[in-house]
Short mmCIF file of C-alpha atoms in Angstrom, two decimals:
data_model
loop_
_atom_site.label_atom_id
_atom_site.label_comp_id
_atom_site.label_asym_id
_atom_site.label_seq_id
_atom_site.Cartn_x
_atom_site.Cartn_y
_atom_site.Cartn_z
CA UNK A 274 58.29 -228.37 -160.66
CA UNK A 275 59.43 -224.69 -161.73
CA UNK A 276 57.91 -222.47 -159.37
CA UNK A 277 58.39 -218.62 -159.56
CA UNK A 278 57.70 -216.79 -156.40
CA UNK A 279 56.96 -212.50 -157.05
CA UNK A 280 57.50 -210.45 -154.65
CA UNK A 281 58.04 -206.21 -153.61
CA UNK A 282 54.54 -205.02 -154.58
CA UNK A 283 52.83 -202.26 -152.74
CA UNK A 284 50.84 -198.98 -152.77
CA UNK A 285 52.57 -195.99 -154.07
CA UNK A 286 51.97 -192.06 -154.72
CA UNK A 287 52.53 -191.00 -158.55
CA UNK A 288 56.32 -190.32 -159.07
CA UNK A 289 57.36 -193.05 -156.17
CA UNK A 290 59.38 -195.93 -157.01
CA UNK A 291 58.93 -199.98 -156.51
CA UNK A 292 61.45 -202.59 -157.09
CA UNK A 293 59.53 -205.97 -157.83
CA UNK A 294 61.61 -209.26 -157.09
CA UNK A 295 60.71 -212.85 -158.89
CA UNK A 296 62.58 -215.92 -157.25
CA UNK A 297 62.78 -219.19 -159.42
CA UNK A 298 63.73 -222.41 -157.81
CA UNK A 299 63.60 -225.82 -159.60
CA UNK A 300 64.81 -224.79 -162.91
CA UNK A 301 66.83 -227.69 -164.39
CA UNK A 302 67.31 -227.02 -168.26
CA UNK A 303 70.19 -224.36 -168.21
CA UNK A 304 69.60 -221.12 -170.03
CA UNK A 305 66.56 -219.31 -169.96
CA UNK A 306 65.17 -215.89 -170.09
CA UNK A 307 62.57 -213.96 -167.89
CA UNK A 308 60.01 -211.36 -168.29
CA UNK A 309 57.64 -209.10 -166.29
CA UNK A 310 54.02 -209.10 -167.55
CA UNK A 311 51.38 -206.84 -166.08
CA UNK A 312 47.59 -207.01 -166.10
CA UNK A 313 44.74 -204.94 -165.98
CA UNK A 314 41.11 -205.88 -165.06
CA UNK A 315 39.29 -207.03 -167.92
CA UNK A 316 42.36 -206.86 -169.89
CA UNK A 317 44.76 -209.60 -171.54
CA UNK A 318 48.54 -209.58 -169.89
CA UNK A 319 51.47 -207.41 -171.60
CA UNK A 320 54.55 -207.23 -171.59
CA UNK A 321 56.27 -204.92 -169.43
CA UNK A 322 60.34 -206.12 -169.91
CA UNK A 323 62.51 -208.74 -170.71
CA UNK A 324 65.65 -209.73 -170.18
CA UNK A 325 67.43 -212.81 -171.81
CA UNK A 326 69.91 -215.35 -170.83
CA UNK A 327 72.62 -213.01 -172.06
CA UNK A 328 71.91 -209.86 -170.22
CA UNK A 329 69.70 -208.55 -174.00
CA UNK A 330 66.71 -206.50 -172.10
CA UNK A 331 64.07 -205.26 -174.31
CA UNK A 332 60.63 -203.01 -172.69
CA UNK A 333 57.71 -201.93 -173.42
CA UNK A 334 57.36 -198.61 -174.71
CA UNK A 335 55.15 -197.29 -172.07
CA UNK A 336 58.05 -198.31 -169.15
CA UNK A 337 60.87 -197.19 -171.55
CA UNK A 338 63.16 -194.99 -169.43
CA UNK A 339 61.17 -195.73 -166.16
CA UNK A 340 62.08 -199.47 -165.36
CA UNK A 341 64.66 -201.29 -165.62
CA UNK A 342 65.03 -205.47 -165.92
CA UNK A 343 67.75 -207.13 -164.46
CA UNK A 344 68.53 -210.89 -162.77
CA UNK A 345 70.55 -212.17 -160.31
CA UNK A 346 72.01 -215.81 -161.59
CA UNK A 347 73.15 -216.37 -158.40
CA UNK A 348 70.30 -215.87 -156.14
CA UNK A 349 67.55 -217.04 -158.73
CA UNK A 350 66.02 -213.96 -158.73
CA UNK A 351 64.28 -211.60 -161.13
CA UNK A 352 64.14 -207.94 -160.37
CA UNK A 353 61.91 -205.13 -161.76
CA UNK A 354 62.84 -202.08 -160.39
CA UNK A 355 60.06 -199.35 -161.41
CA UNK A 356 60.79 -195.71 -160.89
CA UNK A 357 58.33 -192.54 -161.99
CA UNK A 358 55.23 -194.32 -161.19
CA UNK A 359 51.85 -193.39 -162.78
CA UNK A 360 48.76 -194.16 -161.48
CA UNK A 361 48.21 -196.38 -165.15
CA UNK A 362 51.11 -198.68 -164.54
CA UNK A 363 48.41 -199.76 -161.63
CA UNK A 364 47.86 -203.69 -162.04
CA UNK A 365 48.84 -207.22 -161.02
CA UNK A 366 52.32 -207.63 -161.96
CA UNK A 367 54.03 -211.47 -163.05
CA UNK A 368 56.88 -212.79 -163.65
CA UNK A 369 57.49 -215.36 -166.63
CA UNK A 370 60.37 -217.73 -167.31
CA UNK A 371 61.27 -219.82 -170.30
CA UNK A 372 63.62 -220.80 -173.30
CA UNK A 373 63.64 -217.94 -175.56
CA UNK A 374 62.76 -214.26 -174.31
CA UNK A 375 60.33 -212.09 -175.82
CA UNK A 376 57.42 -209.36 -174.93
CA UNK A 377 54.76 -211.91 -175.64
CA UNK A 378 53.24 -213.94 -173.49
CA UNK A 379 52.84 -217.47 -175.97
CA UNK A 380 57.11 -218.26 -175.49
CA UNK A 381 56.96 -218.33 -171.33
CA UNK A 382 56.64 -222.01 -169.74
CA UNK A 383 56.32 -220.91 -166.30
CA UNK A 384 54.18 -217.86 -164.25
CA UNK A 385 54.23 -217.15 -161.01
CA UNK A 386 50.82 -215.92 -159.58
CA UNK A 387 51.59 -212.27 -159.38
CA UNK A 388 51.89 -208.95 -157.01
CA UNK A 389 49.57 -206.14 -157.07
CA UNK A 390 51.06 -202.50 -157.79
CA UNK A 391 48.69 -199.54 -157.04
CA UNK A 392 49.96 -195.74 -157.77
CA UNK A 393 47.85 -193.35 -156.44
CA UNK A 394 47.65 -189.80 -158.49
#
């Protein structure tokens, strides 16, 4: 019934920017926290940044100073906005909601189905 809809992802040079966008509808239980997770062929999903029910943000080191997490309560929506781009950040991007927020993937209840990011070098 939770159904997260991502958004804002594209082909880019190395250095351009990208701002990713995650709508949620059909959330019913209150407070909840959201992540972005990023995957690689042949590799597991990681966790890119998070963002909790208070505003708490946490990233991961790779993205530190590059990204930035943020929400929109009022619109539902989930925003990634991803500056500095390297041609390694290249991947399918999701977003992730659920009750407690964290970098790994295990806590998140709900995924949406992803948008590919490619950076060119």
């Amino acid at each position: 019934q939770v159904k997260l809809v991502e958004s804002g992802g594209g082909s880019v040079q190395a250095g351009g920017s990208l701002r990713l966008s995650c709508k949620v509808s059909g959330y019913t239980g209150g407070e909840y926290s959201m992540a972005w997770f990023r995957q690689f062929p042949d590799q597991g999903r990681e966790g890119v940044a998070m963002i909790d029910h208070k505003g708490v943000t946490d990233y991961a080191a790779s993205v530190q100073g590059r990204f930035t997490i943020s929400r929109d309560p009022a619109k539902d929506t989930l925003y990634l906005q991803m500056n500095s781009l390297k041609a390694e950040d290249t991947g399918m991007y999701y977003c992730a909601a659920g009750r407690y927020g964290s970098l790994g993937s295990s806590v998140y209840d709900y995924w949406g189905r992803g948008t590919e990011v490619t950076v060119s070098s």
